[in-house]
Amino acid sequence: MIKSLLVKIILLLVGISCLVLAAGIYRFNFTNDDIYVDEQPVSVATKEKSNVMRMLFSFQTDNYWQVELPELKLAVPLMELKEYNGHHFAVGEYQFGQERGVVSVDYPRITVLNFTYVQDEMIFAVPFSVSNQGSGVHWYIGLYNMNTKYGDIQQIDSLFVGDRIVINEMNTDEPFDVTSSIRLAYFSHGPAQSMADDPSVNTTKVIKVTPTGFVK
């Protein structure tokens, strides 16, 4: 009788130990900041409502504004608003293999484009930068379609502008219904300039755009 009771107690202790070990393994695997798909980490957003969508567009939603990186085919959710040297950005971080980087959207320069073909949709363009460990700060213009009823934002296209440029102004080239273009003014580096120096060449670019993408 005593021997049988001891066996049951031992089996119970072994079972409890297995449950504790399994819980620890589960917590380790599913609380990391990165989720791995085919051994490649991708950006992950937390399950709280998007602060960026609430602050910029007044949407109480779990949907994130995601920026698709052209080279990596990776969607990076914008997680917070930050200020750098008086400039305001919506920021998200990513990891791809050994590469870690930051996406910064220059949201005060959001430019709404007068493509009003579908109700409850708004198409807009905005500059964003991608920076990682030492390979520069690459600036793009992103083209997005937002459902103004539900707060969904889809990226339509992106266009590379330059490395370590300083954007001064972006607006529609009026009359937009005739030009269908964006006018972008920025400083870029001259041929003799080091990339470590501040860009000094005043540059203006007119970018043709359609509801389905940039004309490249």
PDB file of C-alpha atoms in Angstrom:
ATOM      1  CA  MET A   1       0.000   0.000   0.000  1.00  0.00           C
ATOM      2  CA  ILE A   2       2.759   2.435   1.032  1.00  0.00           C
ATOM      3  CA  LYS A   3       4.841   1.413  -1.987  1.00  0.00           C
ATOM      4  CA  SER A   4       1.897   2.057  -4.332  1.00  0.00           C
ATOM      5  CA  LEU A   5       1.321   5.479  -2.749  1.00  0.00           C
ATOM      6  CA  LEU A   6       4.994   6.414  -3.183  1.00  0.00           C
ATOM      7  CA  VAL A   7       4.857   5.430  -6.862  1.00  0.00           C
ATOM      8  CA  LYS A   8       1.797   7.648  -7.390  1.00  0.00           C
ATOM      9  CA  ILE A   9       3.500  10.599  -5.653  1.00  0.00           C
ATOM     10  CA  ILE A  10       6.641  10.180  -7.774  1.00  0.00           C
ATOM     11  CA  LEU A  11       4.586  10.031 -10.987  1.00  0.00           C
ATOM     12  CA  LEU A  12       2.675  13.159  -9.919  1.00  0.00           C
ATOM     13  CA  LEU A  13       5.917  15.070  -9.271  1.00  0.00           C
ATOM     14  CA  VAL A  14       7.312  13.986 -12.649  1.00  0.00           C
ATOM     15  CA  GLY A  15       4.114  15.164 -14.364  1.00  0.00           C
ATOM     16  CA  ILE A  16       4.260  18.572 -12.670  1.00  0.00           C
ATOM     17  CA  SER A  17       7.929  18.976 -13.662  1.00  0.00           C
ATOM     18  CA  CYS A  18       7.076  18.230 -17.309  1.00  0.00           C
ATOM     19  CA  LEU A  19       4.285  20.815 -17.285  1.00  0.00           C
ATOM     20  CA  VAL A  20       6.588  23.493 -15.834  1.00  0.00           C
ATOM     21  CA  LEU A  21       9.264  22.689 -18.429  1.00  0.00           C
ATOM     22  CA  ALA A  22       6.736  22.809 -21.279  1.00  0.00           C
ATOM     23  CA  ALA A  23       5.395  26.164 -20.073  1.00  0.00           C
ATOM     24  CA  GLY A  24       8.920  27.564 -19.956  1.00  0.00           C
ATOM     25  CA  ILE A  25       9.660  26.396 -23.503  1.00  0.00           C
ATOM     26  CA  TYR A  26       6.373  27.874 -24.758  1.00  0.00           C
ATOM     27  CA  ARG A  27       7.101  31.223 -23.109  1.00  0.00           C
ATOM     28  CA  PHE A  28      10.632  31.302 -24.528  1.00  0.00           C
ATOM     29  CA  ASN A  29       9.489  30.564 -28.066  1.00  0.00           C
ATOM     30  CA  PHE A  30       6.498  32.874 -28.237  1.00  0.00           C
ATOM     31  CA  THR A  31       7.528  35.994 -26.338  1.00  0.00           C
ATOM     32  CA  ASN A  32      10.544  36.955 -28.423  1.00  0.00           C
ATOM     33  CA  ASP A  33      10.451  40.280 -30.269  1.00  0.00           C
ATOM     34  CA  ASP A  34      11.008  38.524 -33.592  1.00  0.00           C
ATOM     35  CA  ILE A  35       8.921  35.819 -35.253  1.00  0.00           C
ATOM     36  CA  TYR A  36      10.859  33.618 -37.659  1.00  0.00           C
ATOM     37  CA  VAL A  37       9.399  32.471 -40.958  1.00  0.00           C
ATOM     38  CA  ASP A  38      11.638  30.170 -43.001  1.00  0.00           C
ATOM     39  CA  GLU A  39      14.456  31.156 -40.601  1.00  0.00           C
ATOM     40  CA  GLN A  40      14.140  34.857 -41.491  1.00  0.00           C
ATOM     41  CA  PRO A  41      12.916  37.314 -38.833  1.00  0.00           C
ATOM     42  CA  VAL A  42      10.196  39.773 -39.766  1.00  0.00           C
ATOM     43  CA  SER A  43       8.788  42.863 -38.084  1.00  0.00           C
ATOM     44  CA  VAL A  44       6.159  42.217 -35.453  1.00  0.00           C
ATOM     45  CA  ALA A  45       3.668  44.631 -33.910  1.00  0.00           C
ATOM     46  CA  THR A  46       2.184  44.179 -30.459  1.00  0.00           C
ATOM     47  CA  LYS A  47      -1.514  43.468 -30.011  1.00  0.00           C
ATOM     48  CA  GLU A  48      -2.406  46.887 -28.633  1.00  0.00           C
ATOM     49  CA  LYS A  49      -4.261  49.506 -30.642  1.00  0.00           C
ATOM     50  CA  SER A  50      -2.096  51.484 -33.037  1.00  0.00           C
ATOM     51  CA  ASN A  51      -1.009  54.717 -31.378  1.00  0.00           C
ATOM     52  CA  VAL A  52       0.215  56.069 -34.729  1.00  0.00           C
ATOM     53  CA  MET A  53      -3.182  55.599 -36.393  1.00  0.00           C
ATOM     54  CA  ARG A  54      -4.924  57.226 -33.442  1.00  0.00           C
ATOM     55  CA  MET A  55      -2.597  60.227 -33.246  1.00  0.00           C
ATOM     56  CA  LEU A  56      -2.348  60.919 -36.982  1.00  0.00           C
ATOM     57  CA  PHE A  57      -5.774  59.911 -38.295  1.00  0.00           C
ATOM     58  CA  SER A  58      -7.996  59.618 -35.168  1.00  0.00           C
ATOM     59  CA  PHE A  59      -8.681  55.915 -35.817  1.00  0.00           C
ATOM     60  CA  GLN A  60      -9.085  53.577 -32.838  1.00  0.00           C
ATOM     61  CA  THR A  61      -7.907  50.465 -34.643  1.00  0.00           C
ATOM     62  CA  ASP A  62      -5.659  47.439 -34.306  1.00  0.00           C
ATOM     63  CA  ASN A  63      -4.522  47.969 -37.897  1.00  0.00           C
ATOM     64  CA  TYR A  64      -1.014  49.337 -38.334  1.00  0.00           C
ATOM     65  CA  TRP A  65       0.305  51.656 -40.980  1.00  0.00           C
ATOM     66  CA  GLN A  66       2.997  49.482 -42.527  1.00  0.00           C
ATOM     67  CA  VAL A  67       5.819  50.619 -44.791  1.00  0.00           C
ATOM     68  CA  GLU A  68       6.993  48.068 -47.338  1.00  0.00           C
ATOM     69  CA  LEU A  69      10.756  48.122 -47.849  1.00  0.00           C
ATOM     70  CA  PRO A  70      11.484  47.910 -51.586  1.00  0.00           C
ATOM     71  CA  GLU A  71      14.704  45.883 -51.397  1.00  0.00           C
ATOM     72  CA  LEU A  72      13.691  43.463 -48.635  1.00  0.00           C
ATOM     73  CA  LYS A  73      10.007  42.959 -49.487  1.00  0.00           C
ATOM     74  CA  LEU A  74       9.352  43.456 -45.790  1.00  0.00           C
ATOM     75  CA  ALA A  75       6.427  45.332 -44.215  1.00  0.00           C
ATOM     76  CA  VAL A  76       7.445  47.392 -41.175  1.00  0.00           C
ATOM     77  CA  PRO A  77       4.671  48.602 -38.811  1.00  0.00           C
ATOM     78  CA  LEU A  78       4.990  52.174 -37.563  1.00  0.00           C
ATOM     79  CA  MET A  79       4.883  51.957 -33.781  1.00  0.00           C
ATOM     80  CA  GLU A  80       5.480  55.442 -32.354  1.00  0.00           C
ATOM     81  CA  LEU A  81       5.871  59.144 -33.068  1.00  0.00           C
ATOM     82  CA  LYS A  82       9.268  60.744 -32.459  1.00  0.00           C
ATOM     83  CA  GLU A  83      10.961  64.106 -32.862  1.00  0.00           C
ATOM     84  CA  TYR A  84      14.519  64.559 -34.163  1.00  0.00           C
ATOM     85  CA  ASN A  85      16.019  68.047 -34.250  1.00  0.00           C
ATOM     86  CA  GLY A  86      12.617  69.670 -34.599  1.00  0.00           C
ATOM     87  CA  HIS A  87      11.385  67.221 -37.273  1.00  0.00           C
ATOM     88  CA  HIS A  88       8.522  64.827 -36.572  1.00  0.00           C
ATOM     89  CA  PHE A  89       8.416  61.206 -37.712  1.00  0.00           C
ATOM     90  CA  ALA A  90       6.356  58.042 -37.375  1.00  0.00           C
ATOM     91  CA  VAL A  91       8.901  55.327 -36.642  1.00  0.00           C
ATOM     92  CA  GLY A  92       9.132  51.545 -36.882  1.00  0.00           C
ATOM     93  CA  GLU A  93      12.025  49.128 -36.389  1.00  0.00           C
ATOM     94  CA  TYR A  94      12.822  45.935 -38.262  1.00  0.00           C
ATOM     95  CA  GLN A  95      15.242  43.018 -38.373  1.00  0.00           C
ATOM     96  CA  PHE A  96      16.072  40.944 -41.437  1.00  0.00           C
ATOM     97  CA  GLY A  97      18.739  38.310 -40.912  1.00  0.00           C
ATOM     98  CA  GLN A  98      21.654  40.158 -39.323  1.00  0.00           C
ATOM     99  CA  GLU A  99      20.371  43.535 -40.508  1.00  0.00           C
ATOM    100  CA  ARG A 100      18.576  45.823 -38.101  1.00  0.00           C
ATOM    101  CA  GLY A 101      17.147  49.139 -39.181  1.00  0.00           C
ATOM    102  CA  VAL A 102      14.691  51.966 -38.643  1.00  0.00           C
ATOM    103  CA  VAL A 103      11.965  53.316 -40.914  1.00  0.00           C
ATOM    104  CA  SER A 104      11.019  56.976 -40.379  1.00  0.00           C
ATOM    105  CA  VAL A 105       8.002  58.517 -42.118  1.00  0.00           C
ATOM    106  CA  ASP A 106       8.061  62.314 -42.465  1.00  0.00           C
ATOM    107  CA  TYR A 107       4.334  62.525 -41.722  1.00  0.00           C
ATOM    108  CA  PRO A 108       3.994  66.362 -41.642  1.00  0.00           C
ATOM    109  CA  ARG A 109       4.726  66.203 -45.394  1.00  0.00           C
ATOM    110  CA  ILE A 110       1.769  63.923 -46.182  1.00  0.00           C
ATOM    111  CA  THR A 111       0.424  65.174 -49.514  1.00  0.00           C
ATOM    112  CA  VAL A 112      -3.114  64.192 -50.466  1.00  0.00           C
ATOM    113  CA  LEU A 113      -3.531  63.545 -54.190  1.00  0.00           C
ATOM    114  CA  ASN A 114      -6.766  64.398 -55.928  1.00  0.00           C
ATOM    115  CA  PHE A 115      -7.596  60.928 -57.214  1.00  0.00           C
ATOM    116  CA  THR A 116     -11.223  60.600 -56.117  1.00  0.00           C
ATOM    117  CA  TYR A 117     -12.415  57.627 -58.121  1.00  0.00           C
ATOM    118  CA  VAL A 118     -13.596  55.479 -55.204  1.00  0.00           C
ATOM    119  CA  GLN A 119     -15.725  56.566 -52.252  1.00  0.00           C
ATOM    120  CA  ASP A 120     -14.130  56.378 -48.780  1.00  0.00           C
ATOM    121  CA  GLU A 121     -10.620  56.153 -50.231  1.00  0.00           C
ATOM    122  CA  MET A 122      -7.818  58.699 -50.105  1.00  0.00           C
ATOM    123  CA  ILE A 123      -4.520  58.423 -51.966  1.00  0.00           C
ATOM    124  CA  PHE A 124      -1.550  60.267 -50.526  1.00  0.00           C
ATOM    125  CA  ALA A 125       2.220  60.485 -50.901  1.00  0.00           C
ATOM    126  CA  VAL A 126       4.771  60.945 -48.128  1.00  0.00           C
ATOM    127  CA  PRO A 127       8.586  60.802 -47.808  1.00  0.00           C
ATOM    128  CA  PHE A 128      10.159  58.086 -45.678  1.00  0.00           C
ATOM    129  CA  SER A 129      13.708  57.035 -44.884  1.00  0.00           C
ATOM    130  CA  VAL A 130      15.325  53.660 -44.223  1.00  0.00           C
ATOM    131  CA  SER A 131      18.496  53.527 -42.147  1.00  0.00           C
ATOM    132  CA  ASN A 132      20.469  50.558 -40.851  1.00  0.00           C
ATOM    133  CA  GLN A 133      23.936  49.800 -39.517  1.00  0.00           C
ATOM    134  CA  GLY A 134      26.080  52.202 -41.482  1.00  0.00           C
ATOM    135  CA  SER A 135      24.880  51.865 -45.078  1.00  0.00           C
ATOM    136  CA  GLY A 136      23.388  55.347 -45.321  1.00  0.00           C
ATOM    137  CA  VAL A 137      19.958  56.903 -44.934  1.00  0.00           C
ATOM    138  CA  HIS A 138      17.955  56.092 -48.041  1.00  0.00           C
ATOM    139  CA  TRP A 139      15.006  58.364 -48.781  1.00  0.00           C
ATOM    140  CA  TYR A 140      11.913  57.318 -50.725  1.00  0.00           C
ATOM    141  CA  ILE A 141       8.521  58.698 -51.628  1.00  0.00           C
ATOM    142  CA  GLY A 142       5.764  56.274 -50.679  1.00  0.00           C
ATOM    143  CA  LEU A 143       2.337  56.169 -52.312  1.00  0.00           C
ATOM    144  CA  TYR A 144      -0.544  54.962 -50.133  1.00  0.00           C
ATOM    145  CA  ASN A 145      -4.261  54.318 -50.301  1.00  0.00           C
ATOM    146  CA  MET A 146      -6.234  54.803 -47.083  1.00  0.00           C
ATOM    147  CA  ASN A 147      -9.779  53.629 -46.486  1.00  0.00           C
ATOM    148  CA  THR A 148     -11.161  56.666 -44.667  1.00  0.00           C
ATOM    149  CA  LYS A 149     -14.040  54.642 -43.218  1.00  0.00           C
ATOM    150  CA  TYR A 150     -12.095  51.794 -41.593  1.00  0.00           C
ATOM    151  CA  GLY A 151      -8.565  53.192 -41.346  1.00  0.00           C
ATOM    152  CA  ASP A 152      -6.822  50.589 -43.504  1.00  0.00           C
ATOM    153  CA  ILE A 153      -3.680  51.844 -45.264  1.00  0.00           C
ATOM    154  CA  GLN A 154      -2.179  49.964 -48.207  1.00  0.00           C
ATOM    155  CA  GLN A 155       1.101  50.842 -49.880  1.00  0.00           C
ATOM    156  CA  ILE A 156       0.722  51.238 -53.636  1.00  0.00           C
ATOM    157  CA  ASP A 157       4.273  52.043 -54.675  1.00  0.00           C
ATOM    158  CA  SER A 158       7.551  53.650 -53.628  1.00  0.00           C
ATOM    159  CA  LEU A 159      10.225  55.634 -55.433  1.00  0.00           C
ATOM    160  CA  PHE A 160      13.865  56.018 -54.395  1.00  0.00           C
ATOM    161  CA  VAL A 161      14.982  59.667 -54.194  1.00  0.00           C
ATOM    162  CA  GLY A 162      18.499  59.690 -52.740  1.00  0.00           C
ATOM    163  CA  ASP A 163      20.926  58.859 -49.952  1.00  0.00           C
ATOM    164  CA  ARG A 164      21.295  61.264 -47.014  1.00  0.00           C
ATOM    165  CA  ILE A 165      19.340  64.038 -48.682  1.00  0.00           C
ATOM    166  CA  VAL A 166      17.514  66.797 -46.790  1.00  0.00           C
ATOM    167  CA  ILE A 167      13.951  67.387 -47.958  1.00  0.00           C
ATOM    168  CA  ASN A 168      12.811  71.000 -47.905  1.00  0.00           C
ATOM    169  CA  GLU A 169       9.375  70.812 -49.469  1.00  0.00           C
ATOM    170  CA  MET A 170       6.931  68.438 -51.124  1.00  0.00           C
ATOM    171  CA  ASN A 171       3.612  69.405 -52.658  1.00  0.00           C
ATOM    172  CA  THR A 172       1.458  68.817 -55.706  1.00  0.00           C
ATOM    173  CA  ASP A 173       2.494  70.461 -58.958  1.00  0.00           C
ATOM    174  CA  GLU A 174      -0.553  72.611 -59.627  1.00  0.00           C
ATOM    175  CA  PRO A 175      -2.923  72.296 -61.308  1.00  0.00           C
ATOM    176  CA  PHE A 176      -2.697  68.664 -60.246  1.00  0.00           C
ATOM    177  CA  ASP A 177      -5.601  67.528 -62.427  1.00  0.00           C
ATOM    178  CA  VAL A 178      -3.474  68.595 -65.411  1.00  0.00           C
ATOM    179  CA  THR A 179       0.058  67.691 -64.283  1.00  0.00           C
ATOM    180  CA  SER A 180      -0.626  64.606 -62.104  1.00  0.00           C
ATOM    181  CA  SER A 181       2.761  65.354 -60.560  1.00  0.00           C
ATOM    182  CA  ILE A 182       4.466  65.963 -57.229  1.00  0.00           C
ATOM    183  CA  ARG A 183       7.151  68.623 -56.871  1.00  0.00           C
ATOM    184  CA  LEU A 184       9.945  67.682 -54.473  1.00  0.00           C
ATOM    185  CA  ALA A 185      12.637  70.147 -53.348  1.00  0.00           C
ATOM    186  CA  TYR A 186      15.660  68.884 -51.420  1.00  0.00           C
ATOM    187  CA  PHE A 187      19.401  69.226 -50.837  1.00  0.00           C
ATOM    188  CA  SER A 188      21.631  66.483 -52.248  1.00  0.00           C
ATOM    189  CA  HIS A 189      25.386  65.868 -52.283  1.00  0.00           C
ATOM    190  CA  GLY A 190      27.480  67.235 -55.118  1.00  0.00           C
ATOM    191  CA  PRO A 191      29.973  65.063 -57.057  1.00  0.00           C
ATOM    192  CA  ALA A 192      32.932  66.364 -55.030  1.00  0.00           C
ATOM    193  CA  GLN A 193      31.181  66.218 -51.663  1.00  0.00           C
ATOM    194  CA  SER A 194      31.799  63.612 -49.010  1.00  0.00           C
ATOM    195  CA  MET A 195      28.669  61.780 -47.893  1.00  0.00           C
ATOM    196  CA  ALA A 196      29.662  62.671 -44.332  1.00  0.00           C
ATOM    197  CA  ASP A 197      29.135  66.376 -45.120  1.00  0.00           C
ATOM    198  CA  ASP A 198      25.781  68.118 -45.113  1.00  0.00           C
ATOM    199  CA  PRO A 199      24.254  68.093 -48.617  1.00  0.00           C
ATOM    200  CA  SER A 200      24.483  71.484 -50.338  1.00  0.00           C
ATOM    201  CA  VAL A 201      23.124  71.067 -53.876  1.00  0.00           C
ATOM    202  CA  ASN A 202      19.629  72.510 -54.184  1.00  0.00           C
ATOM    203  CA  THR A 203      17.624  70.010 -56.232  1.00  0.00           C
ATOM    204  CA  THR A 204      14.061  70.001 -57.538  1.00  0.00           C
ATOM    205  CA  LYS A 205      12.382  66.924 -58.954  1.00  0.00           C
ATOM    206  CA  VAL A 206       8.957  66.650 -60.579  1.00  0.00           C
ATOM    207  CA  ILE A 207       7.506  63.170 -60.096  1.00  0.00           C
ATOM    208  CA  LYS A 208       4.659  61.924 -62.260  1.00  0.00           C
ATOM    209  CA  VAL A 209       2.136  59.806 -60.380  1.00  0.00           C
ATOM    210  CA  THR A 210      -0.994  57.794 -61.166  1.00  0.00           C
ATOM    211  CA  PRO A 211      -3.487  56.030 -58.861  1.00  0.00           C
ATOM    212  CA  THR A 212      -1.565  52.783 -59.443  1.00  0.00           C
ATOM    213  CA  GLY A 213       1.991  54.029 -58.930  1.00  0.00           C
ATOM    214  CA  PHE A 214       4.790  56.405 -59.843  1.00  0.00           C
ATOM    215  CA  VAL A 215       5.806  56.864 -63.464  1.00  0.00           C
ATOM    216  CA  LYS A 216       9.457  55.768 -63.433  1.00  0.00           C
TER     217      LYS A 216
END
